[in-house]
mmCIF file of C-alpha atoms and ligand atoms in Angstrom:
data_model
loop_
_atom_site.group_PDB
_atom_site.id
_atom_site.type_symbol
_atom_site.label_atom_id
_atom_site.label_comp_id
_atom_site.label_asym_id
_atom_site.label_seq_id
_atom_site.Cartn_x
_atom_site.Cartn_y
_atom_site.Cartn_z
ATOM 1 C CA UNK A 386 17.993 12.077 16.520
ATOM 2 C CA UNK A 387 15.786 10.274 13.992
ATOM 3 C CA UNK A 388 12.584 8.885 15.475
ATOM 4 C CA UNK A 389 11.188 5.457 14.759
ATOM 5 C CA UNK A 390 8.166 6.522 12.744
ATOM 6 C CA UNK A 391 5.211 4.110 12.771
ATOM 7 C CA UNK A 392 2.948 6.360 10.690
ATOM 8 C CA UNK A 393 0.502 4.599 8.361
ATOM 9 C CA UNK A 394 1.208 7.081 5.583
ATOM 10 C CA UNK A 395 3.062 9.095 4.547
ATOM 11 C CA UNK A 396 5.520 6.851 6.272
ATOM 12 C CA UNK A 397 9.127 6.162 7.041
ATOM 13 C CA UNK A 398 11.618 5.839 4.173
ATOM 14 C CA UNK A 399 14.985 4.052 4.160
ATOM 15 C CA UNK A 400 17.611 6.291 5.775
ATOM 16 C CA UNK A 401 20.181 5.503 3.069
ATOM 17 C CA UNK A 402 17.718 6.708 0.430
ATOM 18 C CA UNK A 403 17.024 9.958 2.254
ATOM 19 C CA UNK A 404 20.766 10.542 2.574
ATOM 20 C CA UNK A 405 21.351 9.851 -1.100
ATOM 21 C CA UNK A 406 18.573 12.256 -2.073
ATOM 22 C CA UNK A 407 20.094 14.826 0.254
ATOM 23 C CA UNK A 408 23.562 14.388 -1.265
ATOM 24 C CA UNK A 409 22.357 15.011 -4.798
ATOM 25 C CA UNK A 410 19.567 17.438 -3.981
ATOM 26 C CA UNK A 411 21.336 20.535 -5.327
ATOM 27 C CA UNK A 412 23.010 18.931 -8.330
ATOM 28 C CA UNK A 413 21.143 16.035 -9.857
ATOM 29 C CA UNK A 414 23.055 13.751 -12.249
ATOM 30 C CA UNK A 415 25.524 16.493 -13.148
ATOM 31 C CA UNK A 416 22.797 18.823 -14.417
ATOM 32 C CA UNK A 417 23.707 21.620 -12.005
ATOM 33 C CA UNK A 418 20.023 21.644 -11.013
ATOM 34 C CA UNK A 419 17.901 19.953 -8.386
ATOM 35 C CA UNK A 420 15.687 17.086 -9.532
ATOM 36 C CA UNK A 421 12.836 19.322 -8.350
ATOM 37 C CA UNK A 422 13.868 21.996 -10.849
ATOM 38 C CA UNK A 423 14.510 20.143 -14.101
ATOM 39 C CA UNK A 424 12.057 19.606 -16.935
ATOM 40 C CA UNK A 425 10.269 16.296 -16.980
ATOM 41 C CA UNK A 426 11.412 16.100 -20.625
ATOM 42 C CA UNK A 427 15.046 16.401 -19.571
ATOM 43 C CA UNK A 428 16.965 13.256 -20.601
ATOM 44 C CA UNK A 429 18.243 12.847 -17.041
ATOM 45 C CA UNK A 430 14.687 12.752 -15.714
ATOM 46 C CA UNK A 431 13.367 10.477 -18.455
ATOM 47 C CA UNK A 432 16.088 8.050 -17.414
ATOM 48 C CA UNK A 433 14.704 8.105 -13.873
ATOM 49 C CA UNK A 434 11.207 7.178 -15.047
ATOM 50 C CA UNK A 435 12.572 4.415 -17.268
ATOM 51 C CA UNK A 436 14.756 3.005 -14.514
ATOM 52 C CA UNK A 437 11.878 3.123 -12.010
ATOM 53 C CA UNK A 438 9.626 1.228 -14.387
ATOM 54 C CA UNK A 439 12.317 -1.341 -15.208
ATOM 55 C CA UNK A 440 13.079 -1.941 -11.527
ATOM 56 C CA UNK A 441 9.413 -2.341 -10.641
ATOM 57 C CA UNK A 442 8.995 -4.840 -13.493
ATOM 58 C CA UNK A 443 12.042 -6.764 -12.328
ATOM 59 C CA UNK A 444 11.202 -6.788 -8.606
ATOM 60 C CA UNK A 445 7.542 -7.764 -9.094
ATOM 61 C CA UNK A 446 8.132 -10.037 -12.126
ATOM 62 C CA UNK A 447 5.573 -8.041 -14.106
ATOM 63 C CA UNK A 448 4.804 -9.698 -17.453
ATOM 64 C CA UNK A 449 5.528 -7.662 -20.606
ATOM 65 C CA UNK A 450 1.863 -7.438 -21.563
ATOM 66 C CA UNK A 451 1.194 -5.215 -18.542
ATOM 67 C CA UNK A 452 1.508 -1.443 -18.530
ATOM 68 C CA UNK A 453 3.358 0.109 -15.583
ATOM 69 C CA UNK A 454 2.223 3.664 -14.926
ATOM 70 C CA UNK A 455 3.202 6.494 -12.599
ATOM 71 C CA UNK A 456 0.122 8.658 -12.133
ATOM 72 C CA UNK A 457 -1.239 11.283 -9.736
ATOM 73 C CA UNK A 458 -4.262 11.737 -7.525
ATOM 74 C CA UNK A 459 -3.525 8.984 -5.031
ATOM 75 C CA UNK A 460 -5.181 5.617 -4.728
ATOM 76 C CA UNK A 461 -8.463 7.473 -4.153
ATOM 77 C CA UNK A 462 -8.459 8.744 -7.745
ATOM 78 C CA UNK A 463 -8.012 5.162 -8.926
ATOM 79 C CA UNK A 464 -11.292 4.349 -7.151
ATOM 80 C CA UNK A 465 -12.839 6.282 -10.069
ATOM 81 C CA UNK A 466 -10.310 5.301 -12.738
ATOM 82 C CA UNK A 467 -11.069 1.599 -12.246
ATOM 83 C CA UNK A 468 -14.747 1.825 -13.288
ATOM 84 C CA UNK A 469 -13.982 4.487 -15.908
ATOM 85 C CA UNK A 470 -11.537 2.134 -17.630
ATOM 86 C CA UNK A 471 -13.181 -1.228 -17.040
ATOM 87 C CA UNK A 472 -16.944 -0.950 -16.440
ATOM 88 C CA UNK A 473 -18.120 -1.687 -19.970
ATOM 89 C CA UNK A 474 -21.329 -3.521 -19.095
ATOM 90 C CA UNK A 475 -22.012 -1.278 -16.130
ATOM 91 C CA UNK A 476 -21.474 -3.966 -13.474
ATOM 92 C CA UNK A 477 -18.778 -4.488 -10.897
ATOM 93 C CA UNK A 478 -18.352 -6.654 -7.777
ATOM 94 C CA UNK A 479 -16.619 -5.296 -4.683
ATOM 95 C CA UNK A 480 -15.385 -7.110 -1.605
ATOM 96 C CA UNK A 481 -15.559 -4.700 1.311
ATOM 97 C CA UNK A 482 -12.949 -5.437 3.974
ATOM 98 C CA UNK A 483 -12.316 -1.986 5.375
ATOM 99 C CA UNK A 484 -12.604 1.731 4.968
ATOM 100 C CA UNK A 485 -10.762 2.037 1.659
ATOM 101 C CA UNK A 486 -12.509 -0.840 -0.107
ATOM 102 C CA UNK A 487 -15.798 0.662 1.031
ATOM 103 C CA UNK A 488 -14.830 4.006 -0.472
ATOM 104 C CA UNK A 489 -13.821 2.247 -3.695
ATOM 105 C CA UNK A 490 -17.215 0.546 -3.812
ATOM 106 C CA UNK A 491 -19.046 3.832 -3.192
ATOM 107 C CA UNK A 492 -17.065 5.500 -5.969
ATOM 108 C CA UNK A 493 -17.900 2.594 -8.274
ATOM 109 C CA UNK A 494 -21.619 3.199 -7.670
ATOM 110 C CA UNK A 495 -21.337 6.595 -9.336
ATOM 111 C CA UNK A 496 -20.668 4.860 -12.649
ATOM 112 C CA UNK A 497 -22.932 1.821 -12.578
ATOM 113 C CA UNK A 498 -24.209 -1.201 -10.746
ATOM 114 C CA UNK A 499 -21.410 -1.689 -8.250
ATOM 115 C CA UNK A 500 -22.363 -4.409 -5.779
ATOM 116 C CA UNK A 501 -20.843 -5.291 -2.460
ATOM 117 C CA UNK A 502 -20.744 -9.094 -2.838
ATOM 118 C CA UNK A 503 -19.033 -9.797 0.491
ATOM 119 C CA UNK A 504 -18.103 -7.762 3.541
ATOM 120 C CA UNK A 505 -16.448 -8.220 6.907
ATOM 121 C CA UNK A 506 -18.133 -5.174 8.415
ATOM 122 C CA UNK A 507 -20.225 -7.464 10.686
ATOM 123 C CA UNK A 508 -17.128 -8.050 12.822
ATOM 124 C CA UNK A 509 -15.619 -4.584 12.403
ATOM 125 C CA UNK A 510 -13.361 -5.780 9.588
ATOM 126 C CA UNK A 511 -11.295 -8.121 11.748
ATOM 127 C CA UNK A 512 -11.193 -10.861 9.091
ATOM 128 C CA UNK A 513 -11.269 -11.460 5.338
ATOM 129 C CA UNK A 514 -14.343 -13.277 3.936
ATOM 130 C CA UNK A 515 -13.730 -16.797 2.588
ATOM 131 C CA UNK A 516 -12.901 -15.976 -1.025
ATOM 132 C CA UNK A 517 -14.022 -19.382 -2.301
ATOM 133 C CA UNK A 518 -17.571 -18.775 -1.008
ATOM 134 C CA UNK A 519 -18.249 -15.307 -2.448
ATOM 135 C CA UNK A 520 -21.203 -15.124 -4.897
ATOM 136 C CA UNK A 521 -19.464 -13.181 -7.671
ATOM 137 C CA UNK A 522 -21.765 -12.349 -10.558
ATOM 138 C CA UNK A 523 -21.243 -14.138 -13.877
ATOM 139 C CA UNK A 524 -21.337 -10.952 -15.928
ATOM 140 C CA UNK A 525 -19.440 -8.567 -13.679
ATOM 141 C CA UNK A 526 -16.926 -6.363 -15.497
ATOM 142 C CA UNK A 527 -14.359 -6.817 -12.724
ATOM 143 C CA UNK A 528 -13.900 -7.819 -9.112
ATOM 144 C CA UNK A 529 -12.316 -5.272 -6.778
ATOM 145 C CA UNK A 530 -10.460 -6.104 -3.571
ATOM 146 C CA UNK A 531 -8.134 -4.301 -1.178
ATOM 147 C CA UNK A 532 -5.328 -6.776 -0.465
ATOM 148 C CA UNK A 533 -4.079 -5.224 2.779
ATOM 149 C CA UNK A 534 -6.348 -3.184 5.009
ATOM 150 C CA UNK A 535 -4.283 -0.369 6.417
ATOM 151 C CA UNK A 536 -6.671 0.751 9.136
ATOM 152 C CA UNK A 537 -7.904 -2.614 10.409
ATOM 153 C CA UNK A 538 -4.673 -4.570 10.019
ATOM 154 C CA UNK A 539 -5.866 -7.485 7.880
ATOM 155 C CA UNK A 540 -4.584 -8.956 4.653
ATOM 156 C CA UNK A 541 -5.705 -11.548 2.123
ATOM 157 C CA UNK A 542 -3.956 -14.879 2.421
ATOM 158 C CA UNK A 543 -5.522 -16.323 -0.733
ATOM 159 C CA UNK A 544 -6.880 -14.207 -3.550
ATOM 160 C CA UNK A 545 -10.237 -14.915 -5.214
ATOM 161 C CA UNK A 546 -9.985 -17.163 -8.241
ATOM 162 C CA UNK A 547 -12.351 -15.380 -10.621
ATOM 163 C CA UNK A 548 -12.997 -15.330 -14.356
ATOM 164 C CA UNK A 549 -13.602 -11.592 -14.383
ATOM 165 C CA UNK A 550 -10.599 -9.247 -14.236
ATOM 166 C CA UNK A 551 -9.337 -9.014 -10.661
ATOM 167 C CA UNK A 552 -8.443 -5.497 -9.484
ATOM 168 C CA UNK A 553 -6.479 -4.963 -6.271
ATOM 169 C CA UNK A 554 -5.682 -1.896 -4.219
ATOM 170 C CA UNK A 555 -2.250 -2.785 -2.810
ATOM 171 C CA UNK A 556 -1.408 0.672 -1.466
ATOM 172 C CA UNK A 557 -0.261 -0.468 1.949
ATOM 173 C CA UNK A 558 1.617 -3.594 0.972
ATOM 174 C CA UNK A 559 3.071 -3.246 -2.513
ATOM 175 C CA UNK A 560 6.547 -4.845 -2.646
ATOM 176 C CA UNK A 561 6.198 -6.306 0.843
ATOM 177 C CA UNK A 562 5.453 -9.867 -0.264
ATOM 178 C CA UNK A 563 5.600 -11.797 -3.495
ATOM 179 C CA UNK A 564 2.425 -11.727 -5.598
ATOM 180 C CA UNK A 565 1.715 -13.405 -8.903
ATOM 181 C CA UNK A 566 0.913 -10.333 -10.997
ATOM 182 C CA UNK A 567 -0.558 -12.476 -13.775
ATOM 183 C CA UNK A 568 -3.491 -13.364 -11.468
ATOM 184 C CA UNK A 569 -4.539 -9.701 -11.489
ATOM 185 C CA UNK A 570 -5.878 -7.496 -14.251
ATOM 186 C CA UNK A 571 -4.957 -4.323 -12.409
ATOM 187 C CA UNK A 572 -2.909 -3.550 -9.305
ATOM 188 C CA UNK A 573 -2.718 0.001 -8.008
ATOM 189 C CA UNK A 574 -1.008 1.588 -5.048
ATOM 190 C CA UNK A 575 -0.491 5.058 -3.669
ATOM 191 C CA UNK A 576 3.243 5.281 -3.065
ATOM 192 C CA UNK A 577 3.268 6.984 0.315
ATOM 193 C CA UNK A 578 2.913 3.821 2.381
ATOM 194 C CA UNK A 579 5.637 1.541 1.150
ATOM 195 C CA UNK A 580 7.495 3.192 -1.678
ATOM 196 C CA UNK A 581 7.982 6.933 -1.827
ATOM 197 C CA UNK A 582 6.740 10.313 -0.597
ATOM 198 C CA UNK A 583 3.108 11.152 -1.409
ATOM 199 C CA UNK A 584 2.342 12.304 -4.934
ATOM 200 C CA UNK A 585 2.787 9.306 -7.168
ATOM 201 C CA UNK A 586 0.485 6.318 -7.607
ATOM 202 C CA UNK A 587 1.543 3.094 -9.283
ATOM 203 C CA UNK A 588 -0.826 1.402 -11.725
ATOM 204 C CA UNK A 589 0.012 -2.015 -13.180
ATOM 205 C CA UNK A 590 -2.588 -2.968 -15.786
ATOM 206 C CA UNK A 591 -2.982 -5.699 -18.353
ATOM 207 C CA UNK A 592 -2.706 -3.942 -21.704
ATOM 208 C CA UNK A 593 -5.454 -5.854 -23.498
ATOM 209 C CA UNK A 594 -7.985 -4.594 -20.926
ATOM 210 C CA UNK A 595 -7.195 -0.887 -21.027
ATOM 211 C CA UNK A 596 -7.715 -0.050 -24.677
ATOM 212 C CA UNK A 597 -11.333 0.918 -24.343
ATOM 213 C CA UNK A 598 -12.090 3.361 -21.517
ATOM 214 C CA UNK A 599 -15.646 4.680 -21.106
ATOM 215 C CA UNK A 600 -16.300 7.746 -23.311
ATOM 216 C CA UNK A 601 -16.793 9.936 -20.246
ATOM 217 C CA UNK A 602 -13.385 8.967 -18.793
ATOM 218 C CA UNK A 603 -11.225 12.082 -18.292
ATOM 219 C CA UNK A 604 -8.088 11.929 -20.432
ATOM 220 C CA UNK A 605 -5.830 11.991 -17.391
ATOM 221 C CA UNK A 606 -7.529 8.885 -15.995
ATOM 222 C CA UNK A 607 -7.236 6.866 -19.200
ATOM 223 C CA UNK A 608 -4.605 4.244 -18.462
ATOM 224 C CA UNK A 609 -4.165 3.790 -22.218
ATOM 225 C CA UNK A 610 -3.173 7.435 -22.630
ATOM 226 C CA UNK A 611 -0.765 7.244 -19.704
ATOM 227 C CA UNK A 612 0.730 4.079 -21.183
ATOM 228 C CA UNK A 613 1.127 5.542 -24.669
ATOM 229 C CA UNK A 614 2.866 8.541 -23.166
ATOM 230 C CA UNK A 615 5.112 6.512 -20.846
ATOM 231 C CA UNK A 616 3.611 8.289 -17.804
ATOM 232 C CA UNK A 617 4.679 11.659 -19.264
ATOM 233 C CA UNK A 618 1.361 12.819 -20.737
ATOM 234 C CA UNK A 619 1.528 15.858 -18.497
ATOM 235 C CA UNK A 620 3.954 17.009 -15.828
ATOM 236 C CA UNK A 621 4.331 14.038 -13.503
ATOM 237 C CA UNK A 622 5.161 14.204 -9.771
ATOM 238 C CA UNK A 623 8.878 14.274 -10.586
ATOM 239 C CA UNK A 624 10.317 14.247 -7.082
ATOM 240 C CA UNK A 625 8.127 11.371 -5.900
ATOM 241 C CA UNK A 626 9.015 9.308 -8.963
ATOM 242 C CA UNK A 627 12.691 10.019 -8.364
ATOM 243 C CA UNK A 628 12.381 8.929 -4.728
ATOM 244 C CA UNK A 629 10.469 5.797 -5.747
ATOM 245 C CA UNK A 630 13.301 4.913 -8.101
ATOM 246 C CA UNK A 631 15.868 5.298 -5.312
ATOM 247 C CA UNK A 632 13.740 3.104 -3.021
ATOM 248 C CA UNK A 633 13.394 0.461 -5.748
ATOM 249 C CA UNK A 634 17.188 0.428 -6.208
ATOM 250 C CA UNK A 635 17.511 -0.020 -2.464
ATOM 251 C CA UNK A 636 15.021 -2.924 -2.445
ATOM 252 C CA UNK A 637 16.911 -4.621 -5.253
ATOM 253 C CA UNK A 638 20.145 -4.270 -3.300
ATOM 254 C CA UNK A 639 18.481 -5.915 -0.292
ATOM 255 C CA UNK A 640 17.837 -8.975 -2.444
ATOM 256 C CA UNK A 641 14.370 -8.377 -3.886
ATOM 257 C CA UNK A 642 10.847 -8.978 -2.690
ATOM 258 C CA UNK A 643 11.388 -12.526 -1.407
ATOM 259 C CA UNK A 644 14.137 -11.333 0.905
ATOM 260 C CA UNK A 645 12.164 -8.254 1.974
ATOM 261 C CA UNK A 646 9.155 -10.442 2.726
ATOM 262 C CA UNK A 647 11.273 -12.660 4.975
ATOM 263 C CA UNK A 648 12.388 -9.592 6.941
ATOM 264 C CA UNK A 649 8.781 -8.337 7.117
ATOM 265 C CA UNK A 650 7.521 -11.711 8.396
ATOM 266 C CA UNK A 651 10.264 -11.687 11.003
ATOM 267 C CA UNK A 652 9.433 -8.148 12.175
ATOM 268 C CA UNK A 653 5.682 -8.806 12.321
ATOM 269 C CA UNK A 654 6.306 -12.142 14.052
ATOM 270 C CA UNK A 655 8.287 -10.464 16.821
ATOM 271 C CA UNK A 656 5.486 -8.006 17.489
ATOM 272 C CA UNK A 657 2.545 -10.427 17.248
ATOM 273 C CA UNK A 658 4.323 -13.026 19.415
ATOM 274 C CA UNK A 659 4.931 -10.419 22.056
ATOM 275 C CA UNK A 660 1.287 -9.260 21.959
ATOM 276 C CA UNK A 661 -0.021 -12.840 22.065
ATOM 277 C CA UNK A 662 2.110 -13.672 25.079
ATOM 278 C CA UNK A 663 0.968 -10.603 26.958
ATOM 279 C CA UNK A 664 -2.224 -10.339 28.969
ATOM 280 C CA UNK A 665 -1.992 -6.533 28.778
ATOM 281 C CA UNK A 666 -2.000 -5.953 24.996
ATOM 282 C CA UNK A 667 -4.558 -7.293 22.516
ATOM 283 C CA UNK A 668 -4.766 -7.505 18.734
ATOM 284 C CA UNK A 669 -8.364 -8.174 17.686
ATOM 285 C CA UNK A 670 -7.709 -9.495 14.175
ATOM 286 C CA UNK A 671 -8.352 -13.144 13.317
ATOM 287 C CA UNK A 672 -4.845 -14.620 13.349
ATOM 288 C CA UNK A 673 -4.908 -16.056 9.850
ATOM 289 C CA UNK A 674 -5.592 -12.654 8.327
ATOM 290 C CA UNK A 675 -3.157 -10.530 10.279
ATOM 291 C CA UNK A 676 -1.356 -7.922 8.216
ATOM 292 C CA UNK A 677 2.432 -7.899 8.351
ATOM 293 C CA UNK A 678 2.395 -4.168 7.538
ATOM 294 C CA UNK A 679 -0.154 -2.632 9.934
ATOM 295 C CA UNK A 680 -0.489 -3.956 13.458
ATOM 296 C CA UNK A 681 -3.333 -2.492 15.543
ATOM 297 C CA UNK A 682 -3.372 -3.212 19.270
ATOM 298 C CA UNK A 683 -4.963 -1.972 22.479
ATOM 299 C CA UNK A 684 -4.199 -1.879 26.199
ATOM 300 C CA UNK A 685 -6.942 -2.632 28.753
ATOM 301 C CA UNK A 686 -8.396 0.909 28.532
ATOM 302 C CA UNK A 687 -8.695 3.928 26.223
ATOM 303 C CA UNK A 688 -7.057 6.054 28.930
ATOM 304 C CA UNK A 689 -3.993 3.797 28.975
ATOM 305 C CA UNK A 690 -3.965 3.806 25.166
ATOM 306 C CA UNK A 691 -3.736 7.594 25.154
ATOM 307 C CA UNK A 692 -0.994 7.508 27.776
ATOM 308 C CA UNK A 693 0.868 4.866 25.766
ATOM 309 C CA UNK A 694 0.860 6.971 22.605
ATOM 310 C CA UNK A 695 2.109 10.017 24.493
ATOM 311 C CA UNK A 696 4.888 8.257 26.396
ATOM 312 C CA UNK A 697 6.003 6.283 23.347
ATOM 313 C CA UNK A 698 6.411 9.554 21.428
ATOM 314 C CA UNK A 699 8.488 10.999 24.258
ATOM 315 C CA UNK A 700 10.721 7.934 23.805
ATOM 316 C CA UNK A 701 11.226 8.450 20.070
ATOM 317 C CA UNK A 702 8.525 6.001 18.944
ATOM 318 C CA UNK A 703 6.143 8.236 17.034
ATOM 319 C CA UNK A 704 2.800 8.150 15.190
ATOM 320 C CA UNK A 705 1.475 5.110 17.036
ATOM 321 C CA UNK A 706 -2.056 6.436 17.522
ATOM 322 C CA UNK A 707 -4.628 4.130 15.923
ATOM 323 C CA UNK A 708 -6.997 5.347 13.210
ATOM 324 C CA UNK A 709 -10.020 7.164 14.625
ATOM 325 C CA UNK A 710 -12.278 4.343 13.367
ATOM 326 C CA UNK A 711 -10.447 1.762 15.472
ATOM 327 C CA UNK A 712 -8.882 3.632 18.381
ATOM 328 C CA UNK A 713 -5.993 2.204 20.378
ATOM 329 C CA UNK A 714 -2.623 1.970 18.688
ATOM 330 C CA UNK A 715 -1.389 0.977 15.269
ATOM 331 C CA UNK A 716 2.202 0.202 14.428
ATOM 332 C CA UNK A 717 2.791 0.453 10.696
ATOM 333 C CA UNK A 718 5.918 -1.563 10.056
ATOM 334 C CA UNK A 719 6.429 -1.120 6.335
ATOM 335 C CA UNK A 720 9.488 -2.267 4.379
ATOM 336 C CA UNK A 721 11.519 0.709 5.569
ATOM 337 C CA UNK A 722 10.930 0.124 9.305
ATOM 338 C CA UNK A 723 14.168 -1.372 10.635
ATOM 339 C CA UNK A 724 14.102 -4.522 12.788
ATOM 340 C CA UNK A 725 15.615 -2.368 15.534
ATOM 341 C CA UNK A 726 12.564 -0.111 15.406
ATOM 342 C CA UNK A 727 10.245 -3.038 16.113
ATOM 343 C CA UNK A 728 12.546 -4.257 18.888
ATOM 344 C CA UNK A 729 12.583 -0.790 20.448
ATOM 345 C CA UNK A 730 8.778 -0.725 20.333
ATOM 346 C CA UNK A 731 8.548 -4.099 22.078
ATOM 347 C CA UNK A 732 10.995 -2.988 24.781
ATOM 348 C CA UNK A 733 8.882 0.107 25.358
ATOM 349 C CA UNK A 734 5.698 -1.999 25.482
ATOM 350 C CA UNK A 735 7.274 -4.207 28.166
ATOM 351 C CA UNK A 736 8.256 -1.212 30.239
ATOM 352 C CA UNK A 737 4.836 0.397 29.880
ATOM 353 C CA UNK A 738 3.147 -2.822 30.933
ATOM 354 C CA UNK A 739 5.369 -3.139 34.022
ATOM 355 C CA UNK A 740 4.525 0.389 35.053
ATOM 356 C CA UNK A 741 0.797 0.260 34.350
ATOM 357 C CA UNK A 742 -0.521 -3.291 34.580
HETATM 358 C C1 LIG B 1520 -3.882 5.115 2.093
HETATM 359 C C2 LIG B 1520 -4.714 4.210 1.290
HETATM 360 C C3 LIG B 1520 -5.587 4.693 0.305
HETATM 361 C C4 LIG B 1520 -5.759 6.157 0.021
HETATM 362 O O1 LIG B 1520 -4.642 6.607 -0.631
HETATM 363 P P1 LIG B 1520 -4.529 8.119 -1.178
HETATM 364 O O2 LIG B 1520 -3.251 8.042 -1.927
HETATM 365 O O3 LIG B 1520 -4.486 8.995 0.030
HETATM 366 O O4 LIG B 1520 -5.696 8.378 -2.033
HETATM 367 C C5 LIG B 1520 -6.312 3.789 -0.423
HETATM 368 N N1 LIG B 1520 -6.218 2.471 -0.194
HETATM 369 C C6 LIG B 1520 -5.399 1.969 0.753
HETATM 370 C C7 LIG B 1520 -5.336 0.499 0.970
HETATM 371 C C8 LIG B 1520 -4.626 2.819 1.530
HETATM 372 O O5 LIG B 1520 -3.821 2.326 2.476
#
């Protein structure tokens, strides 16, 4: 039996997509070969890349003057690619709202004067700083944010309105809610949270900002080079791109991002309402900033938390252990988590509370 998998990443994928991939695994598009065996220059594979890009553009309403890239190295490699492509005056402002934005900031410091201009570390990242009150520097090359904080379970409600190019790590929420891409200079996301197996990273970048990477920028990290080569500069992560394309087709069939967002709000609402009405479970995040993708919660004690994780797994609800920085539990309820999975979790939470309160 398939488990309900609440892993933060790599994470659950739509069952219909896995079945489709399984059906055509040995003979992809009539080639007589698996998609894992064909050349990335094969016409059948080039069509996959083109379709994936077109679907992403359609679903996210990406303007034509933005490049859409499929690259490797995970979101963590983009922590370096961002300064290497954009830090022309040697200055960048970072908003630190969790572990990943902190890592991005630290990586930025390797290349220049990267400043943390606002942080929510004072309250263990349980909120997002007021974006209208952040002292961004006049001459910063860009402003970097992480729009959804996977470990701490927060998300931006409003985005900073800045003159400098706005760069966002959207790894754990891409395609989960509508965003106005034109407000951002660059959006990047590792695929393994909400889109595909690990291996591919999406970069969406305004073309007029990527033409002039720093001289020291490795060729592979130059967005311009990736754009000119349509993400086929070298051998790309073919299978992950193929899977991403299948997931994008699936999302389109569901009705697009607006529809998916409505389902996500509904799922998260069920879980948060249940937690809020319980005196046994607690979510520590400031309500306004609660993520609809990652929901951390605790019971009254670390011992009960450990017991919860173990018993939940025995009941087919797996990977609920919270990140080591936070403890407790975390339910990642990405696009591919069915409503029934969230309902099953809530039923289990009720039962566990009855037995242990
Ligand atoms: C998982 C995650 C990362 C790290 O992604 P890798 O692909 O493992 O490098 C970075 N940022 C956010 C927001 C994440 O959720």
